[in-house]
Amino acid sequence: MREQWFKDAFIYQIYPRSFKDSNGDGIGDIRGIIEKLDYLKDLGITAVWLSPCYKSPNDDNGYDISDYRDIMDEFGTLADWKEMVAGMHERGIKLIMDLVVNHSSDEHKWFVESKKSKDNPYRDYYFWKKGRGKDGKKPPNNWMSRFGGTAWSYDEATGEHYLHLFTKKQPDLNWDNPKVREEVGGIVKYWLDLGVDGFRCDVITYISKVPGLPNGKLAGDNMFTHGPNIHAYLHELYTEVLSKYDCMTVGEAAGVTVEQAILYTGEEREELSTVFQFEHVDANSFLQIVPRKVDLKRTKKVFSKWQNGLHGKGWNSLYLENHDQPRSVSRYITDNPGTDDFLRKQSAKMLATAIYFQQGTPYVYQGQEIGMTNIVFNSEADHVDVLSKTVFALVKKYAPFLKGYAMKALAIRSRDNARTPMQWNAGKNAGFSDGEPWYRVNENFAYINTEESKNDPDSVLNFYKKLIAIRKNSEIVRNGSYKELFEESKDLYVYLREDGGKKLLIINNFKNKEIPFTIPESGERSLILGNYKDVDGEKEMNIILKPYESRVYLFEQ
Ligand code: GLC
Ligand code: CA
């Protein structure tokens, strides 16, 4: 059963802008990544997911692409990129590129042409429609941008509106046009031929729209999410291009259910390898940015639903963080007053144990491996992400009285939290850049950084190394069954993995308090991973779990 490399991969996500700046302009770049390849190898990860590094005017930090076949000037050149890939491959690290093809940038030559006239050959690369109202200036339908406000912008030149499910600088590509699908296939082939090992497919569930673009429920979502041709389009991309390479795909699939995930990833269906589902991160937020109290029971239920739902039928993606989510230690752990650094480390290790012993492909986001945290926001100006800015603009326009709430909500939920520069050392700008960083460095870099972590045997980083090494050789983690125990507990997340007579018992205390616990399995056991040096009753049945303690026991018969 050892086929399909992505099932054995441990993937590290790099957000290039914030990873490492090599030339002092304050912006992370490809040569910066090259400098850190040994760090990645040493961590033990086997693949990198690189957020977009293509040419882009950066309205949404690279998620608005103006040339799919070249590298963003700020990040370097195609030659740098080739050197980076070679360096990765030499070290046994695969590269997964971000594929952002639901939309392009409005500065892409296709859109520039498309805008020119109604009969331009590129007009149908995008969605253009007459507006409502006497002057036709009202949006053609009720669809809302994922970032808030209408999903349409009016263009004076031709008197029509174009569709953008994100910012107005991210016009949606019309996948119903076979030429667009051919272009996408060509782009995918281009990068695969250059040695890429896979793609993370950005907002892929939106690529097929209901013909005629009719009004939908609420914000119109049912007219463009999992649309009528989505499976046909993905299958086509698979048969035409992807199937000819040893590559993997992971589709970003907000709102996907277990049943739909099986359709997208079932092997015989030949569409995607895996998807990112969002239910566990949505378990403590609404609409991405509105916070909701952390409820461990609700979160556990989601974990178990996906573990059981995809076992033997699909394959899970395991993540707690990415460039769109706040930092997990700040998000899931709300009962550490924040002043206790020992407990921050313990909770970061516990969270890793809770998620990465599940079945699926693990993803770790840059900085998560040292337990980086959210930042402190003092003013609106501290937010730079286009989503945060859009929220503030909408609040200002429609509901100024919500400003205070918006500040509070965005402080804990905004994407800015994940995008602060990577903390390499305690020196200038956390070792990220010699120049002025494009975004604020978290003040806690003096004690949260990779250098400090390397030297401390009990660091989060060294814990990740251990965990990654254990996972690599474990058939149980890869193939074993999953069973949640103590489902009613509001404090503990406990589960059992089992394969070929061997069992792993994974115990996680999500609370900042001691909790008495009785080991639910009998038989000889050994502690293969834990986050405390002094373990209470390592071999006994009745134990006391310390704050945020986690333990992984192996039962071999
Ligand atoms: C995805 C990306 C996000 C981006 C959006 C539009 O959700 O992860 O960062 O803003 O797509 O491309
Ligand atoms: Ca730079």
Coordinates of C-alpha atoms and ligand atoms in Angstrom, one line a residue:
M1 CA 0.0 0.0 0.0
R2 CA 3.0 2.4 -0.2
E3 CA 2.1 4.1 -3.4
Q4 CA 1.0 7.8 -3.8
W5 CA 3.8 9.9 -2.3
F6 CA 1.5 12.6 -1.0
K7 CA 0.2 10.1 1.5
D8 CA 3.6 9.9 3.1
A9 CA 4.4 13.6 2.7
F10 CA 4.8 16.2 5.4
I11 CA 4.2 19.5 3.7
Y12 CA 5.5 22.9 4.8
Q13 CA 3.7 26.0 3.5
I14 CA 5.8 29.0 2.6
Y15 CA 4.3 32.5 2.2
P16 CA 7.2 33.9 0.2
R17 CA 6.6 37.6 1.0
S18 CA 7.1 36.9 4.7
F19 CA 9.6 34.0 4.7
K20 CA 13.1 35.4 4.2
D21 CA 14.4 38.5 2.4
S22 CA 17.8 38.0 0.8
N23 CA 18.4 41.5 -0.6
G24 CA 17.3 44.0 2.0
D25 CA 14.3 45.4 0.2
G26 CA 12.1 44.2 3.1
I27 CA 10.2 41.6 1.0
G28 CA 10.8 37.9 1.2
D29 CA 12.1 36.3 -2.0
I30 CA 13.2 33.1 -3.7
R31 CA 16.9 33.5 -2.8
G32 CA 15.7 33.8 0.8
I33 CA 14.0 30.5 0.4
I34 CA 17.2 29.0 -1.0
E35 CA 19.1 30.2 2.1
K36 CA 16.7 28.3 4.3
L37 CA 16.5 25.0 2.5
D38 CA 18.8 23.3 5.0
Y39 CA 16.5 24.5 7.8
L40 CA 13.6 22.8 6.0
K41 CA 15.5 19.6 5.4
D42 CA 16.6 19.5 9.0
L43 CA 13.0 19.9 10.2
G44 CA 12.2 16.7 8.2
I45 CA 9.5 18.0 5.9
T46 CA 9.3 16.3 2.5
A47 CA 7.4 18.9 0.4
V48 CA 6.8 22.6 0.2
W49 CA 3.6 24.3 -0.8
L50 CA 4.7 27.7 -2.1
S51 CA 2.0 30.4 -2.1
P52 CA 1.9 32.3 -5.4
C53 CA 5.2 33.6 -6.7
Y54 CA 4.0 34.6 -10.2
K55 CA 4.0 38.1 -11.7
S56 CA 1.3 40.1 -9.9
P57 CA 0.4 43.6 -9.0
N58 CA -0.2 42.3 -5.5
D59 CA -3.7 43.5 -4.8
D60 CA -4.0 40.2 -2.8
N61 CA -0.4 39.4 -2.4
G62 CA 0.1 37.3 -5.5
Y63 CA -3.4 35.7 -5.5
D64 CA -4.0 38.0 -8.5
I65 CA -1.7 36.9 -11.3
S66 CA -0.8 38.9 -14.3
D67 CA 1.6 36.4 -15.9
Y68 CA 1.2 32.7 -15.1
R69 CA 4.5 31.8 -16.6
D70 CA 6.9 34.1 -14.9
I71 CA 8.1 35.1 -11.4
M72 CA 7.1 38.2 -9.6
D73 CA 9.9 40.8 -9.9
E74 CA 10.1 41.3 -6.1
F75 CA 10.7 37.6 -5.6
G76 CA 13.4 37.2 -8.2
T77 CA 13.7 35.5 -11.6
L78 CA 12.8 32.2 -13.2
A79 CA 16.5 31.3 -13.0
D80 CA 16.4 31.8 -9.2
W81 CA 13.2 29.7 -9.1
K82 CA 14.9 26.9 -11.0
E83 CA 17.8 27.0 -8.6
M84 CA 15.4 26.7 -5.7
V85 CA 13.6 23.7 -7.2
A86 CA 16.9 22.0 -7.9
G87 CA 17.9 22.7 -4.3
M88 CA 14.7 21.3 -3.0
H89 CA 14.9 18.1 -5.1
E90 CA 18.5 17.6 -4.0
R91 CA 17.3 17.5 -0.5
G92 CA 14.4 15.2 -1.1
I93 CA 11.8 18.0 -0.9
K94 CA 9.0 18.2 -3.5
L95 CA 7.5 21.4 -4.6
I96 CA 3.7 22.2 -4.8
M97 CA 2.9 25.4 -6.5
D98 CA -0.2 27.5 -5.9
L99 CA -2.5 27.4 -8.9
V100 CA -4.8 30.5 -8.9
V101 CA -7.1 30.0 -11.9
N102 CA -10.6 30.9 -10.7
H103 CA -9.6 34.4 -11.5
S104 CA -6.6 36.3 -12.9
S105 CA -5.4 39.8 -12.2
D106 CA -7.2 42.6 -14.0
E107 CA -3.7 43.5 -15.3
H108 CA -3.4 40.1 -17.1
K109 CA -3.2 40.7 -20.8
W110 CA -6.4 38.5 -21.3
F111 CA -8.4 40.9 -19.1
V112 CA -6.8 44.0 -20.6
E113 CA -7.9 42.7 -24.0
S114 CA -11.3 41.5 -22.7
K115 CA -12.1 45.0 -21.5
K116 CA -11.4 46.7 -24.8
S117 CA -14.7 45.9 -26.6
K118 CA -17.6 43.5 -26.7
D119 CA -16.3 41.7 -29.7
N120 CA -12.7 41.4 -28.5
P121 CA -11.5 37.7 -28.9
Y122 CA -10.8 37.7 -25.2
R123 CA -14.2 39.0 -24.1
D124 CA -15.4 35.5 -23.3
Y125 CA -12.4 34.7 -21.1
Y126 CA -14.3 36.5 -18.4
F127 CA -18.0 37.0 -17.4
W128 CA -19.5 40.2 -18.7
K129 CA -23.1 41.1 -18.3
K130 CA -25.6 44.0 -18.6
G131 CA -26.6 45.5 -15.4
R132 CA -30.1 46.1 -13.9
G133 CA -31.9 49.4 -13.5
K134 CA -32.7 52.1 -16.1
D135 CA -29.1 53.0 -16.6
G136 CA -27.9 49.4 -16.3
K137 CA -25.6 50.4 -13.5
K138 CA -27.0 48.1 -10.9
P139 CA -25.2 44.7 -10.5
P140 CA -26.6 42.0 -12.8
N141 CA -27.4 39.7 -9.9
N142 CA -27.2 39.3 -6.1
W143 CA -23.8 37.5 -5.9
M144 CA -21.5 38.8 -3.3
S145 CA -17.7 39.0 -3.3
R146 CA -16.1 36.6 -0.8
F147 CA -14.6 39.7 0.7
G148 CA -17.9 41.6 1.0
G149 CA -19.9 43.9 -1.3
T150 CA -21.2 43.1 -4.7
A151 CA -19.3 40.7 -6.9
W152 CA -19.7 42.9 -10.0
S153 CA -17.9 46.0 -11.2
Y154 CA -19.3 48.3 -13.9
D155 CA -17.0 49.3 -16.8
E156 CA -17.9 52.6 -18.4
A157 CA -16.1 51.8 -21.7
T158 CA -18.5 49.0 -22.8
G159 CA -21.4 49.6 -20.4
E160 CA -21.2 46.1 -18.9
H161 CA -20.3 44.7 -15.5
Y162 CA -17.6 42.0 -15.0
L163 CA -17.7 39.3 -12.3
H164 CA -15.2 39.1 -9.5
L165 CA -15.8 36.7 -6.5
F166 CA -12.9 38.4 -4.8
T167 CA -11.6 42.0 -5.2
K168 CA -12.3 44.0 -8.3
K169 CA -8.7 43.4 -9.4
Q170 CA -9.4 39.6 -9.5
P171 CA -11.9 39.1 -12.4
D172 CA -13.3 35.5 -12.6
L173 CA -12.1 33.4 -15.5
N174 CA -14.9 31.8 -17.6
W175 CA -14.2 28.1 -17.5
D176 CA -17.2 27.4 -19.8
N177 CA -15.0 28.8 -22.5
P178 CA -12.9 25.9 -23.8
K179 CA -10.1 28.3 -24.7
V180 CA -9.8 29.2 -21.0
R181 CA -9.6 25.5 -20.0
E182 CA -6.9 25.0 -22.6
E183 CA -4.9 28.0 -21.3
V184 CA -5.1 26.5 -17.8
G185 CA -4.0 23.1 -19.0
G186 CA -1.1 24.8 -20.8
I187 CA 0.0 26.6 -17.6
V188 CA -0.2 23.4 -15.6
K189 CA 1.9 21.6 -18.2
Y190 CA 4.4 24.4 -18.3
W191 CA 5.2 24.1 -14.6
L192 CA 5.1 20.3 -14.5
D193 CA 7.7 20.3 -17.3
L194 CA 9.8 22.6 -15.2
G195 CA 9.8 20.0 -12.4
V196 CA 6.9 20.9 -10.2
D197 CA 5.4 18.0 -8.1
G198 CA 1.9 19.3 -7.5
F199 CA -0.6 22.1 -7.2
R200 CA -2.6 23.6 -4.5
C201 CA -5.7 24.7 -6.4
D202 CA -7.0 28.0 -5.1
V203 CA -10.7 28.3 -4.5
I204 CA -11.3 25.6 -6.9
T205 CA -14.9 24.9 -5.9
Y206 CA -15.9 28.2 -7.6
I207 CA -14.8 27.6 -11.1
S208 CA -18.1 26.4 -12.6
K209 CA -21.0 28.9 -12.5
V210 CA -24.6 28.2 -13.2
P211 CA -25.2 29.3 -16.9
G212 CA -26.9 32.6 -17.2
L213 CA -25.6 33.6 -13.8
P214 CA -29.0 33.8 -12.1
N215 CA -29.7 35.2 -8.6
G216 CA -28.9 32.7 -5.9
K217 CA -29.7 32.2 -2.2
L218 CA -28.2 34.6 0.2
A219 CA -25.0 35.8 -1.4
G220 CA -25.5 33.7 -4.5
D221 CA -23.2 30.9 -3.3
N222 CA -25.4 28.1 -4.6
M223 CA -24.9 29.5 -8.1
F224 CA -21.1 29.2 -8.1
T225 CA -20.0 26.7 -5.5
H226 CA -19.7 23.1 -6.7
G227 CA -21.3 24.3 -10.0
P228 CA -22.8 22.1 -12.7
N229 CA -19.6 21.4 -14.6
I230 CA -17.0 21.4 -11.9
H231 CA -16.4 17.6 -11.9
A232 CA -16.2 17.5 -15.7
Y233 CA -13.7 20.4 -15.8
L234 CA -11.5 18.8 -13.1
H235 CA -11.7 15.4 -14.8
E236 CA -10.7 17.0 -18.1
L237 CA -7.6 18.7 -16.5
Y238 CA -6.7 15.4 -14.9
T239 CA -6.9 13.3 -18.1
E240 CA -5.4 16.0 -20.4
V241 CA -2.5 17.0 -18.2
L242 CA -2.2 15.9 -14.6
S243 CA -2.5 12.1 -15.2
K244 CA 0.7 12.3 -17.4
Y245 CA 2.9 13.3 -14.4
D246 CA 3.7 11.9 -11.0
C247 CA 2.0 14.8 -9.3
M248 CA -0.5 15.6 -6.6
T249 CA -3.3 18.2 -6.2
V250 CA -5.0 19.6 -3.2
G251 CA -8.1 21.7 -3.8
E252 CA -9.0 24.5 -1.5
A253 CA -12.7 23.7 -0.9
A254 CA -14.4 26.0 1.5
G255 CA -17.8 24.7 2.5
V256 CA -17.1 21.2 1.1
T257 CA -19.0 18.3 2.8
V258 CA -17.6 14.8 3.3
E259 CA -19.8 13.5 0.5
Q260 CA -18.6 16.1 -1.9
A261 CA -15.0 15.6 -0.9
I262 CA -15.3 11.9 -1.8
L263 CA -16.5 13.0 -5.3
Y264 CA -13.6 15.3 -5.7
T265 CA -11.0 12.9 -4.5
G266 CA -12.2 9.4 -5.1
E267 CA -9.4 7.7 -7.0
E268 CA -11.6 6.2 -9.7
R269 CA -13.1 9.6 -10.4
E270 CA -9.7 11.1 -11.5
E271 CA -10.2 14.7 -10.4
L272 CA -8.1 15.9 -7.4
S273 CA -5.9 14.0 -5.0
T274 CA -7.1 15.7 -1.9
V275 CA -9.0 18.8 -0.7
F276 CA -8.7 21.2 2.2
Q277 CA -12.0 21.3 4.1
F278 CA -12.8 24.2 6.4
E279 CA -15.2 22.8 9.0
H280 CA -12.7 22.6 11.9
V281 CA -11.5 26.1 11.4
D282 CA -15.1 27.3 10.9
A283 CA -16.0 25.6 14.2
N284 CA -14.8 28.8 15.9
S285 CA -15.7 31.5 13.4
F286 CA -18.5 32.6 11.2
L287 CA -17.7 33.9 7.7
Q288 CA -14.0 33.6 8.3
I289 CA -13.7 36.8 10.3
V290 CA -16.4 36.8 12.9
P291 CA -15.0 35.0 16.0
R292 CA -17.0 32.4 17.8
K293 CA -16.1 30.9 21.2
V294 CA -13.8 27.9 21.0
D295 CA -15.8 24.8 21.7
L296 CA -13.6 21.7 21.9
K297 CA -16.6 19.4 21.6
R298 CA -17.7 21.0 18.4
T299 CA -14.2 20.9 17.0
K300 CA -13.6 17.3 17.9
K301 CA -16.9 16.3 16.3
V302 CA -15.6 17.8 13.0
F303 CA -12.2 16.0 13.3
S304 CA -14.0 12.7 13.9
K305 CA -16.5 13.3 11.1
W306 CA -13.7 13.8 8.6
Q307 CA -11.5 11.0 9.9
N308 CA -14.3 8.5 9.8
G309 CA -15.9 9.9 6.7
L310 CA -12.8 9.7 4.4
H311 CA -11.2 6.5 5.9
G312 CA -10.8 4.1 3.0
K313 CA -12.7 6.4 0.6
G314 CA -10.6 9.6 0.3
W315 CA -7.7 11.2 2.0
N316 CA -7.7 14.0 4.5
S317 CA -5.5 17.1 4.7
L318 CA -4.4 18.0 8.2
Y319 CA -3.9 21.6 9.0
L320 CA -4.5 24.2 11.7
E321 CA -2.9 27.2 10.1
N322 CA -2.2 28.8 6.7
H323 CA -1.8 32.3 5.3
D324 CA -5.6 32.9 5.7
Q325 CA -6.0 31.8 9.3
P326 CA -4.9 33.3 12.6
R327 CA -2.1 31.5 14.6
S328 CA -3.4 28.3 16.2
V329 CA -1.9 28.9 19.7
S330 CA -3.7 32.2 19.8
R331 CA -6.9 30.8 18.3
Y332 CA -7.5 27.5 20.0
I333 CA -5.9 28.3 23.3
T334 CA -7.8 31.0 25.1
D335 CA -7.1 30.2 28.7
N336 CA -3.4 30.9 28.8
P337 CA -3.1 34.5 29.9
G338 CA -0.5 34.9 27.3
T339 CA 2.2 35.9 29.7
D340 CA 3.3 32.3 30.3
D341 CA 5.8 31.3 27.6
F342 CA 6.2 27.8 29.0
L343 CA 2.5 27.2 28.5
R344 CA 2.6 28.6 25.0
K345 CA 5.2 26.1 24.1
Q346 CA 3.2 23.3 25.7
S347 CA 0.0 24.2 24.0
A348 CA 1.7 24.5 20.6
K349 CA 3.1 21.0 21.0
M350 CA -0.2 19.7 22.2
L351 CA -2.0 21.1 19.2
A352 CA 0.5 19.4 16.9
T353 CA -0.1 16.1 18.6
A354 CA -3.9 16.5 18.4
I355 CA -3.9 17.1 14.6
Y356 CA -0.9 15.3 13.2
F357 CA -1.6 11.8 14.6
Q358 CA -4.8 11.8 12.6
Q359 CA -4.9 10.1 9.2
G360 CA -4.1 12.3 6.2
T361 CA -1.4 14.5 4.8
P362 CA -0.1 17.1 7.3
Y363 CA 0.6 20.7 6.5
V364 CA 2.5 23.0 8.7
Y365 CA 2.5 26.8 8.0
Q366 CA 5.8 28.8 8.4
G367 CA 6.3 29.8 12.0
Q368 CA 3.8 27.3 13.3
E369 CA 6.8 25.0 14.0
I370 CA 8.1 27.5 16.6
G371 CA 4.7 28.4 18.0
M372 CA 4.4 31.9 16.5
T373 CA 1.4 33.8 17.8
N374 CA -1.0 36.5 16.6
I375 CA 0.1 40.1 16.8
V376 CA -1.2 43.1 18.8
F377 CA -3.2 45.6 16.7
N378 CA -3.3 49.1 18.0
S379 CA -5.1 50.8 15.1
E380 CA -6.9 50.2 11.8
A381 CA -3.7 51.2 10.0
D382 CA -1.9 48.1 11.5
H383 CA -4.0 46.0 9.1
V384 CA -2.7 45.7 5.6
D385 CA -4.5 42.7 4.2
V386 CA -7.0 43.5 1.4
L387 CA -9.7 41.5 3.3
S388 CA -9.2 43.5 6.5
K389 CA -9.2 46.8 4.5
T390 CA -12.4 45.8 2.7
V391 CA -14.1 45.0 6.0
F392 CA -13.1 48.4 7.4
A393 CA -14.3 50.2 4.3
L394 CA -17.7 48.4 4.4
V395 CA -18.2 49.1 8.1
K396 CA -17.3 52.8 7.5
K397 CA -19.9 53.0 4.7
Y398 CA -22.8 51.0 6.1
A399 CA -22.4 50.5 9.8
P400 CA -19.9 53.0 11.4
F401 CA -21.2 52.0 14.9
L402 CA -19.6 48.5 14.3
K403 CA -16.0 49.9 14.1
G404 CA -15.1 48.9 17.6
Y405 CA -16.4 45.4 17.1
A406 CA -14.6 45.1 13.7
M407 CA -11.3 46.1 15.4
K408 CA -11.8 43.4 18.0
A409 CA -12.9 40.8 15.6
L410 CA -10.1 41.4 13.1
A411 CA -7.5 41.5 15.8
I412 CA -8.1 37.9 16.5
R413 CA -9.3 36.7 13.2
S414 CA -7.6 38.7 10.5
R415 CA -5.3 37.2 7.9
D416 CA -2.7 39.8 8.9
N417 CA -1.9 37.6 11.9
A418 CA -0.4 34.9 9.8
R419 CA 1.5 37.2 7.5
T420 CA 4.0 38.8 9.9
P421 CA 7.6 38.1 8.9
M422 CA 9.1 34.7 9.9
Q423 CA 11.1 34.9 13.1
W424 CA 14.6 33.5 12.5
N425 CA 16.6 35.0 15.3
A426 CA 16.6 37.7 18.1
G427 CA 18.6 40.1 15.9
K428 CA 17.4 43.0 13.7
N429 CA 13.9 42.5 12.3
A430 CA 14.0 38.9 13.7
G431 CA 16.6 38.0 11.0
F432 CA 14.0 38.3 8.3
S433 CA 15.5 41.3 6.5
D434 CA 18.3 43.8 6.8
G435 CA 16.0 46.5 5.4
E436 CA 12.6 47.8 6.5
P437 CA 10.2 44.7 6.5
W438 CA 7.1 45.1 4.3
Y439 CA 5.0 44.2 7.3
R440 CA 5.4 44.4 11.1
V441 CA 7.5 41.9 12.9
N442 CA 5.8 40.4 15.9
E443 CA 7.2 42.0 19.1
N444 CA 7.8 38.6 20.6
F445 CA 10.6 37.7 18.2
A446 CA 13.2 38.2 20.9
Y447 CA 12.2 34.9 22.5
I448 CA 10.1 33.2 19.7
N449 CA 12.5 32.5 16.9
T450 CA 14.2 29.5 15.2
E451 CA 17.7 30.2 16.6
E452 CA 16.4 30.0 20.2
S453 CA 14.4 26.9 19.3
K454 CA 17.4 25.1 17.9
N455 CA 19.3 25.5 21.1
D456 CA 16.5 24.5 23.4
P457 CA 15.9 20.7 23.6
D458 CA 12.4 21.3 24.8
S459 CA 11.5 23.8 22.1
V460 CA 8.4 23.5 19.9
L461 CA 10.7 23.1 16.9
N462 CA 12.5 20.1 18.4
F463 CA 9.1 18.6 19.3
Y464 CA 8.0 19.0 15.6
K465 CA 11.2 17.3 14.5
K466 CA 10.5 14.3 16.7
L467 CA 6.8 14.2 15.7
I468 CA 7.7 14.3 12.0
A469 CA 10.3 11.6 12.4
I470 CA 7.8 9.3 14.2
R471 CA 5.1 9.9 11.6
K472 CA 7.4 9.1 8.8
N473 CA 7.9 5.5 9.8
S474 CA 4.5 4.8 11.2
E475 CA 2.2 2.4 9.3
I476 CA -0.4 3.0 12.0
V477 CA -0.5 6.7 11.5
R478 CA -0.7 6.2 7.7
N479 CA -3.2 3.4 7.5
G480 CA -4.7 2.7 10.8
S481 CA -8.4 3.0 11.8
Y482 CA -9.5 6.0 13.9
K483 CA -11.7 6.0 17.0
E484 CA -12.5 8.9 19.2
L485 CA -12.7 8.3 23.0
F486 CA -14.3 10.4 25.7
E487 CA -16.4 12.2 23.1
E488 CA -18.3 14.0 25.9
S489 CA -15.2 15.7 27.4
K490 CA -15.0 19.4 27.0
D491 CA -11.3 19.4 28.0
L492 CA -9.7 16.4 26.4
Y493 CA -9.3 15.2 22.9
V494 CA -8.4 11.5 23.0
Y495 CA -8.3 9.1 20.1
L496 CA -7.1 5.6 19.2
R497 CA -5.4 4.5 15.9
E498 CA -5.1 0.8 15.2
D499 CA -3.4 -1.2 12.5
G500 CA -2.3 -4.8 12.4
G501 CA -2.8 -5.4 16.1
K502 CA -0.8 -2.3 17.1
K503 CA -2.5 0.7 18.7
L504 CA -1.6 4.3 19.3
L505 CA -3.4 6.1 22.0
I506 CA -3.3 9.9 21.6
I507 CA -4.2 12.0 24.6
N508 CA -4.5 15.8 24.6
N509 CA -5.4 18.1 27.4
F510 CA -6.7 21.3 25.8
K511 CA -7.0 23.1 29.1
N512 CA -4.8 25.1 31.4
K513 CA -5.4 22.8 34.4
E514 CA -4.6 19.4 35.8
I515 CA -7.0 16.7 34.8
P516 CA -7.2 13.2 36.4
F517 CA -7.4 10.5 33.7
T518 CA -7.7 6.7 33.4
I519 CA -5.9 5.0 30.6
P520 CA -8.7 3.3 28.7
E521 CA -6.6 0.5 27.2
S522 CA -4.9 -2.3 29.0
G523 CA -1.7 -4.1 28.0
E524 CA 2.0 -3.2 27.7
R525 CA 2.6 0.3 26.5
S526 CA 5.4 2.7 25.8
L527 CA 5.3 6.5 25.7
I528 CA 6.6 7.4 22.2
L529 CA 5.9 11.2 22.4
G530 CA 5.0 13.6 25.1
N531 CA 5.4 17.3 25.9
Y532 CA 6.5 17.1 29.6
K533 CA 9.8 15.9 31.0
D534 CA 8.3 14.6 34.2
V535 CA 5.5 12.3 33.3
D536 CA 3.1 11.4 36.0
G537 CA 2.6 7.6 36.3
E538 CA 4.1 6.7 32.9
K539 CA 3.1 3.1 33.4
E540 CA 0.1 3.4 35.6
M541 CA -3.6 3.3 34.7
N542 CA -4.6 6.4 36.8
I543 CA -2.7 9.5 35.9
I544 CA -2.9 13.2 36.3
L545 CA -2.5 15.2 33.0
K546 CA -0.7 18.5 33.4
P547 CA -1.9 21.7 31.7
Y548 CA -1.9 21.2 27.9
E549 CA -0.2 17.9 28.3
S550 CA -0.2 15.5 25.4
R551 CA 1.0 11.9 25.3
V552 CA 1.2 9.3 22.6
Y553 CA 1.3 5.7 23.8
L554 CA 2.1 2.7 21.6
F555 CA 0.5 -0.6 22.5
E556 CA 2.2 -3.6 20.9
Q557 CA 0.8 -7.0 21.4
Ligands
GLC1 C1 -7.8 31.7 -1.4 C2 -6.4 32.2 -0.9 C3 -6.6 33.6 -0.3 C4 -7.0 34.5 -1.5 C5 -8.3 33.9 -2.2 C6 -8.4 34.6 -3.5 O1 -8.7 31.6 -0.4 O2 -6.0 31.3 0.1 O3 -5.4 34.0 0.3 O4 -7.3 35.8 -1.0 O5 -8.2 32.6 -2.4 O6 -7.5 34.1 -4.4
CA2 CA 13.8 40.8 -1.1

